[in-house]
mmCIF file of C-alpha atoms in Angstrom:
data_model
loop_
_atom_site.group_PDB
_atom_site.id
_atom_site.type_symbol
_atom_site.label_atom_id
_atom_site.label_comp_id
_atom_site.label_asym_id
_atom_site.label_seq_id
_atom_site.Cartn_x
_atom_site.Cartn_y
_atom_site.Cartn_z
ATOM 1 C CA MET A 23 2.326 -25.880 1.837
ATOM 2 C CA GLY A 24 4.855 -23.163 3.016
ATOM 3 C CA PHE A 25 3.631 -19.704 3.950
ATOM 4 C CA LYS A 26 4.991 -18.086 0.345
ATOM 5 C CA ASP A 27 3.272 -20.986 -2.037
ATOM 6 C CA ILE A 28 0.556 -18.529 -2.179
ATOM 7 C CA LEU A 29 1.930 -15.194 -2.399
ATOM 8 C CA SER A 30 2.689 -14.002 -6.134
ATOM 9 C CA PHE A 31 6.746 -12.381 -6.538
ATOM 10 C CA ASP A 32 7.145 -11.040 -9.795
ATOM 11 C CA GLU A 33 9.462 -11.305 -11.977
ATOM 12 C CA ARG A 34 12.433 -10.154 -9.984
ATOM 13 C CA GLY A 35 11.796 -12.098 -6.719
ATOM 14 C CA LEU A 36 9.669 -9.050 -4.606
ATOM 15 C CA ILE A 37 6.635 -8.385 -3.238
ATOM 16 C CA PRO A 38 5.827 -4.839 -2.178
ATOM 17 C CA ALA A 39 5.281 -4.521 1.569
ATOM 18 C CA ILE A 40 2.935 -1.840 3.180
ATOM 19 C CA ALA A 41 3.933 -0.552 6.693
ATOM 20 C CA GLN A 42 0.714 0.534 8.514
ATOM 21 C CA ASP A 43 0.842 1.937 12.353
ATOM 22 C CA LYS A 44 -1.197 -0.247 14.274
ATOM 23 C CA GLU A 45 -1.838 2.986 17.044
ATOM 24 C CA THR A 46 -3.330 5.991 14.109
ATOM 25 C CA GLY A 47 -4.150 3.263 10.750
ATOM 26 C CA ARG A 48 -1.393 5.590 8.955
ATOM 27 C CA ILE A 49 0.312 4.101 6.513
ATOM 28 C CA LEU A 50 4.136 4.784 6.858
ATOM 29 C CA MET A 51 5.361 3.503 3.576
ATOM 30 C CA VAL A 52 5.891 1.051 0.809
ATOM 31 C CA ALA A 53 8.924 -1.286 -0.021
ATOM 32 C CA TRP A 54 9.678 -4.259 -1.216
ATOM 33 C CA MET A 55 10.567 -7.865 0.172
ATOM 34 C CA ASN A 56 12.118 -11.026 -1.185
ATOM 35 C CA HIS A 57 11.569 -14.308 0.082
ATOM 36 C CA GLU A 58 14.423 -14.040 2.208
ATOM 37 C CA ALA A 59 13.445 -10.459 4.045
ATOM 38 C CA LEU A 60 9.852 -11.818 4.674
ATOM 39 C CA THR A 61 11.422 -15.066 6.380
ATOM 40 C CA LYS A 62 13.383 -12.465 8.619
ATOM 41 C CA THR A 63 10.873 -10.450 9.157
ATOM 42 C CA ILE A 64 8.281 -13.363 10.372
ATOM 43 C CA GLN A 65 11.264 -14.747 12.873
ATOM 44 C CA THR A 66 12.243 -11.453 14.367
ATOM 45 C CA LYS A 67 9.230 -9.499 14.488
ATOM 46 C CA GLN A 68 11.309 -6.891 12.881
ATOM 47 C CA ALA A 69 10.533 -5.302 9.253
ATOM 48 C CA VAL A 70 13.051 -6.387 6.717
ATOM 49 C CA TYR A 71 12.768 -5.720 3.469
ATOM 50 C CA PHE A 72 14.819 -5.280 0.184
ATOM 51 C CA SER A 73 16.218 -2.561 -1.160
ATOM 52 C CA ARG A 74 16.483 -2.710 -4.922
ATOM 53 C CA SER A 75 18.799 0.410 -4.902
ATOM 54 C CA ARG A 76 21.648 -1.467 -2.456
ATOM 55 C CA CYS A 77 20.224 -5.086 -3.737
ATOM 56 C CA LYS A 78 20.795 -6.193 -0.698
ATOM 57 C CA LEU A 79 18.281 -6.972 2.621
ATOM 58 C CA TRP A 80 17.414 -4.188 4.589
ATOM 59 C CA HIS A 81 16.649 -4.131 8.485
ATOM 60 C CA LYS A 82 14.481 -1.133 8.538
ATOM 61 C CA GLY A 83 16.092 0.803 11.101
ATOM 62 C CA GLU A 84 19.673 -0.531 11.127
ATOM 63 C CA GLU A 85 21.503 2.796 10.676
ATOM 64 C CA SER A 86 18.555 5.442 12.057
ATOM 65 C CA GLY A 87 16.633 3.332 15.407
ATOM 66 C CA HIS A 88 13.922 3.685 13.429
ATOM 67 C CA VAL A 89 13.310 -0.337 13.454
ATOM 68 C CA GLN A 90 9.127 -1.264 12.848
ATOM 69 C CA HIS A 91 8.123 -3.810 15.210
ATOM 70 C CA VAL A 92 5.529 -6.277 13.529
ATOM 71 C CA HIS A 93 2.629 -6.867 15.451
ATOM 72 C CA GLU A 94 0.736 -8.858 12.521
ATOM 73 C CA ILE A 95 1.183 -9.480 8.538
ATOM 74 C CA ARG A 96 -1.899 -10.022 5.852
ATOM 75 C CA THR A 97 -1.351 -10.423 2.104
ATOM 76 C CA ASP A 98 -4.595 -9.530 -0.075
ATOM 77 C CA CYS A 99 -6.559 -12.279 -2.340
ATOM 78 C CA ASP A 100 -3.928 -12.052 -4.935
ATOM 79 C CA GLY A 101 -1.022 -12.814 -2.621
ATOM 80 C CA ASP A 102 1.121 -10.109 -4.720
ATOM 81 C CA VAL A 103 0.937 -7.173 -1.039
ATOM 82 C CA ILE A 104 1.756 -8.144 2.283
ATOM 83 C CA LEU A 105 0.622 -5.508 4.909
ATOM 84 C CA LEU A 106 2.532 -5.268 7.883
ATOM 85 C CA THR A 107 0.764 -3.536 11.597
ATOM 86 C CA VAL A 108 3.624 -2.107 12.885
ATOM 87 C CA THR A 109 4.627 0.365 15.952
ATOM 88 C CA GLN A 110 7.194 2.757 14.560
ATOM 89 C CA GLU A 111 9.870 3.241 16.852
ATOM 90 C CA GLN A 112 10.096 7.352 17.085
ATOM 91 C CA GLN A 113 7.068 7.877 15.059
ATOM 92 C CA ILE A 114 9.397 8.435 12.327
ATOM 93 C CA ALA A 115 9.105 6.086 9.181
ATOM 94 C CA CYS A 116 10.532 8.233 6.377
ATOM 95 C CA HIS A 117 14.893 9.327 5.491
ATOM 96 C CA THR A 118 12.999 12.989 5.299
ATOM 97 C CA GLY A 119 12.365 12.857 9.384
ATOM 98 C CA ARG A 120 8.394 12.685 9.009
ATOM 99 C CA THR A 121 6.622 10.491 10.178
ATOM 100 C CA SER A 122 5.114 8.917 6.925
ATOM 101 C CA CYS A 123 6.499 8.698 3.375
ATOM 102 C CA PHE A 124 3.173 9.824 1.897
ATOM 103 C CA TYR A 125 3.312 13.525 3.181
ATOM 104 C CA LYS A 126 2.977 14.748 -0.586
ATOM 105 C CA ARG A 127 -1.278 16.218 -0.806
ATOM 106 C CA LEU A 128 -2.082 16.702 -4.071
ATOM 107 C CA ASP A 129 -4.233 20.473 -3.837
ATOM 108 C CA TRP A 130 -7.420 19.910 -6.400
ATOM 109 C CA GLU A 131 -7.319 23.093 -7.945
ATOM 110 C CA THR A 132 -3.947 23.819 -8.512
ATOM 111 C CA GLN A 133 -2.623 20.250 -9.227
ATOM 112 C CA THR A 134 0.406 20.152 -7.569
ATOM 113 C CA TRP A 135 1.597 18.571 -4.870
ATOM 114 C CA GLU A 136 1.798 20.132 -0.911
ATOM 115 C CA ALA A 137 4.157 18.654 1.650
ATOM 116 C CA VAL A 138 1.837 19.154 4.263
ATOM 117 C CA ASP A 139 3.013 16.935 7.186
ATOM 118 C CA PRO A 140 5.670 18.191 9.257
ATOM 119 C CA VAL A 141 9.658 17.113 9.644
ATOM 120 C CA MET A 142 9.680 16.367 13.432
ATOM 121 C CA LYS A 143 13.449 15.344 12.866
ATOM 122 C CA ASP A 144 16.670 17.113 10.770
ATOM 123 C CA PRO A 145 17.253 14.310 7.904
ATOM 124 C CA LYS A 146 21.188 15.208 9.493
ATOM 125 C CA ASP A 147 20.295 13.836 12.864
ATOM 126 C CA ILE A 148 19.101 10.669 11.714
ATOM 127 C CA TYR A 149 21.580 9.668 9.741
ATOM 128 C CA HIS A 150 25.478 9.873 10.571
ATOM 129 C CA HIS A 151 27.706 9.384 7.270
ATOM 130 C CA GLU A 152 31.123 9.847 7.796
ATOM 131 C CA MET B 16 4.857 21.735 -14.141
ATOM 132 C CA GLY B 17 2.167 19.037 -14.071
ATOM 133 C CA PHE B 18 1.152 16.797 -11.001
ATOM 134 C CA LYS B 19 2.542 13.515 -12.939
ATOM 135 C CA ASP B 20 6.089 15.030 -13.090
ATOM 136 C CA ILE B 21 7.147 13.712 -9.524
ATOM 137 C CA LEU B 22 5.908 10.836 -10.045
ATOM 138 C CA SER B 23 7.658 7.718 -10.811
ATOM 139 C CA PHE B 24 5.475 4.987 -13.613
ATOM 140 C CA ASP B 25 6.877 2.397 -13.921
ATOM 141 C CA GLU B 26 8.471 0.463 -17.186
ATOM 142 C CA ARG B 27 4.686 -0.614 -18.348
ATOM 143 C CA GLY B 28 3.308 2.888 -17.381
ATOM 144 C CA LEU B 29 2.060 1.856 -13.734
ATOM 145 C CA ILE B 30 1.771 3.502 -10.669
ATOM 146 C CA PRO B 31 0.518 1.206 -7.585
ATOM 147 C CA ALA B 32 -2.409 2.922 -6.022
ATOM 148 C CA ILE B 33 -3.686 1.833 -2.395
ATOM 149 C CA ALA B 34 -6.996 2.859 -1.447
ATOM 150 C CA GLN B 35 -7.396 3.326 2.314
ATOM 151 C CA ASP B 36 -11.041 3.966 3.859
ATOM 152 C CA LYS B 37 -11.751 7.373 5.026
ATOM 153 C CA GLU B 38 -12.887 6.597 8.361
ATOM 154 C CA THR B 39 -11.983 3.364 9.287
ATOM 155 C CA GLY B 40 -8.167 3.999 8.001
ATOM 156 C CA ARG B 41 -8.619 0.542 6.750
ATOM 157 C CA ILE B 42 -6.323 -0.676 3.467
ATOM 158 C CA LEU B 43 -8.650 -1.637 1.282
ATOM 159 C CA MET B 44 -6.786 -3.036 -1.841
ATOM 160 C CA VAL B 45 -4.329 -2.579 -3.895
ATOM 161 C CA ALA B 46 -4.479 -1.723 -7.783
ATOM 162 C CA TRP B 47 -2.357 -0.231 -11.047
ATOM 163 C CA MET B 48 -3.276 3.389 -12.574
ATOM 164 C CA ASN B 49 -2.110 4.420 -15.668
ATOM 165 C CA HIS B 50 -1.699 8.713 -16.368
ATOM 166 C CA GLU B 51 -4.932 8.047 -17.352
ATOM 167 C CA ALA B 52 -6.733 6.269 -15.224
ATOM 168 C CA LEU B 53 -5.155 8.620 -12.817
ATOM 169 C CA THR B 54 -6.645 11.808 -14.764
ATOM 170 C CA LYS B 55 -9.901 10.236 -14.375
ATOM 171 C CA THR B 56 -9.787 9.850 -11.116
ATOM 172 C CA ILE B 57 -8.840 13.274 -10.181
ATOM 173 C CA GLN B 58 -11.530 14.439 -12.541
ATOM 174 C CA THR B 59 -14.264 12.592 -11.361
ATOM 175 C CA LYS B 60 -13.300 12.052 -7.689
ATOM 176 C CA GLN B 61 -14.105 8.671 -8.098
ATOM 177 C CA ALA B 62 -11.038 5.611 -8.397
ATOM 178 C CA VAL B 63 -10.441 4.627 -11.920
ATOM 179 C CA TYR B 64 -8.034 2.201 -11.935
ATOM 180 C CA PHE B 65 -5.786 -0.229 -14.782
ATOM 181 C CA SER B 66 -6.702 -3.244 -14.905
ATOM 182 C CA ARG B 67 -3.604 -5.384 -15.957
ATOM 183 C CA SER B 68 -5.216 -8.693 -16.800
ATOM 184 C CA ARG B 69 -7.498 -6.662 -19.249
ATOM 185 C CA CYS B 70 -5.693 -4.099 -19.888
ATOM 186 C CA LYS B 71 -8.017 -1.662 -19.821
ATOM 187 C CA LEU B 72 -9.150 1.391 -17.407
ATOM 188 C CA TRP B 73 -11.065 -0.057 -14.774
ATOM 189 C CA HIS B 74 -13.698 2.244 -13.316
ATOM 190 C CA LYS B 75 -13.886 0.682 -9.965
ATOM 191 C CA GLY B 76 -17.125 -0.333 -8.846
ATOM 192 C CA GLU B 77 -18.709 -0.226 -12.992
ATOM 193 C CA GLU B 78 -20.034 -3.723 -11.872
ATOM 194 C CA SER B 79 -20.831 -4.101 -8.750
ATOM 195 C CA GLY B 80 -21.463 -1.031 -8.159
ATOM 196 C CA HIS B 81 -18.718 -1.070 -4.920
ATOM 197 C CA VAL B 82 -17.621 2.726 -5.714
ATOM 198 C CA GLN B 83 -14.842 4.655 -4.412
ATOM 199 C CA HIS B 84 -15.298 8.327 -3.517
ATOM 200 C CA VAL B 85 -11.504 9.573 -3.278
ATOM 201 C CA HIS B 86 -11.550 12.434 -0.938
ATOM 202 C CA GLU B 87 -7.551 12.752 -0.942
ATOM 203 C CA ILE B 88 -4.522 11.882 -2.815
ATOM 204 C CA ARG B 89 -1.104 11.567 -1.765
ATOM 205 C CA THR B 90 2.110 10.404 -3.001
ATOM 206 C CA ASP B 91 5.561 9.200 -1.066
ATOM 207 C CA CYS B 92 8.503 10.737 -0.815
ATOM 208 C CA ASP B 93 9.565 8.416 -3.920
ATOM 209 C CA GLY B 94 6.599 9.348 -5.660
ATOM 210 C CA ASP B 95 6.275 5.572 -6.888
ATOM 211 C CA VAL B 96 3.226 4.911 -5.157
ATOM 212 C CA ILE B 97 -0.814 6.791 -4.857
ATOM 213 C CA LEU B 98 -2.213 6.783 -1.604
ATOM 214 C CA LEU B 99 -6.361 7.268 -2.319
ATOM 215 C CA THR B 100 -8.373 8.075 0.597
ATOM 216 C CA VAL B 101 -11.959 7.274 -0.228
ATOM 217 C CA THR B 102 -15.630 6.265 0.935
ATOM 218 C CA GLN B 103 -16.051 2.647 0.164
ATOM 219 C CA GLU B 104 -19.317 2.550 -1.267
ATOM 220 C CA GLN B 105 -21.158 -0.686 0.581
ATOM 221 C CA GLN B 106 -17.675 -0.788 2.780
ATOM 222 C CA ILE B 107 -17.319 -3.857 -0.252
ATOM 223 C CA ALA B 108 -13.755 -3.221 -1.909
ATOM 224 C CA CYS B 109 -12.564 -6.588 -2.380
ATOM 225 C CA HIS B 110 -14.278 -9.357 -5.218
ATOM 226 C CA THR B 111 -14.438 -12.096 -2.605
ATOM 227 C CA GLY B 112 -17.257 -9.778 -0.912
ATOM 228 C CA ARG B 113 -15.616 -8.682 1.493
ATOM 229 C CA THR B 114 -14.722 -5.054 2.751
ATOM 230 C CA SER B 115 -11.219 -5.155 2.684
ATOM 231 C CA CYS B 116 -8.882 -7.766 0.285
ATOM 232 C CA PHE B 117 -6.255 -8.079 3.008
ATOM 233 C CA TYR B 118 -8.332 -10.698 4.819
ATOM 234 C CA LYS B 119 -5.590 -12.973 5.003
ATOM 235 C CA ARG B 120 -3.860 -13.024 8.138
ATOM 236 C CA LEU B 121 0.024 -15.109 8.546
ATOM 237 C CA ASP B 122 -1.003 -17.259 12.548
ATOM 238 C CA TRP B 123 2.745 -16.988 13.671
ATOM 239 C CA GLU B 124 3.026 -20.363 15.440
ATOM 240 C CA THR B 125 1.500 -22.205 12.144
ATOM 241 C CA GLN B 126 2.768 -20.218 9.648
ATOM 242 C CA THR B 127 -0.520 -20.134 7.449
ATOM 243 C CA TRP B 128 -2.820 -17.745 6.212
ATOM 244 C CA GLU B 129 -6.262 -17.442 7.967
ATOM 245 C CA ALA B 130 -9.069 -15.542 6.299
ATOM 246 C CA VAL B 131 -10.260 -14.227 9.484
ATOM 247 C CA ASP B 132 -12.264 -11.675 7.882
ATOM 248 C CA PRO B 133 -16.324 -11.648 7.553
ATOM 249 C CA VAL B 134 -17.850 -11.961 3.493
ATOM 250 C CA MET B 135 -20.666 -9.178 3.714
ATOM 251 C CA LYS B 136 -22.121 -10.344 0.723
ATOM 252 C CA ASP B 137 -21.643 -13.279 -1.290
ATOM 253 C CA PRO B 138 -20.415 -12.786 -4.842
ATOM 254 C CA LYS B 139 -22.785 -14.057 -6.889
ATOM 255 C CA ASP B 140 -24.867 -11.663 -5.774
ATOM 256 C CA ILE B 141 -22.020 -8.984 -5.994
ATOM 257 C CA TYR B 142 -21.607 -9.770 -10.585
ATOM 258 C CA HIS B 143 -24.102 -10.496 -12.717
ATOM 259 C CA HIS B 144 -22.873 -12.747 -15.513
ATOM 260 C CA GLU B 145 -24.823 -14.057 -18.716
#
């Protein structure tokens, strides 16, 4: 039995994957994987996702250098979510230059979202498009 | 502008929600919310999800007593995932009686999933169906 047999990929052939920082426990991001992305993640021990917008494999950090080194892979009781424990290169997972993509916190009083985490690096210095 | 305006609910009107333990940082579970579930979560400061199988609101712990007290709500850069920081009643989030639903770890060598976390309470003693 292959390791993918207990996993529930959705009708698009995708499964959500959470990346959690090994040291801090922070949740860095959530992305998607297909069979091939998961296989490559296991083979390379670096996070490889499937980009829904670009419709192709996305080796996290391929452009930014913000690679995620994978220490552990888990799934849940239903087998419909993947959890990666990672070391995040340069401590920046988010394309906004922040450590985590989860930087917007709900203010209970005003019921508005507030960006509460600092930008560690200007995105212009992360991505160098022609 | 309402707090839901920056959120991306999918074509079913749902958004995935991750529950993370406030003290340990462990990811406890992933479930789904619709507008109403999120509103009730904010109002009650207890996690309310939308059960896809039962097609109705699911006040986590309504049967088991394993309520999740919500301290903080975040969303990510895309606004398509919710992150709850919670205190988990009785430290059991999973219906299998484990602390976390993410108890299956991939063994790199054998490429099989292994249940690596202990059952804290027999599910028969959690759910009392007639």
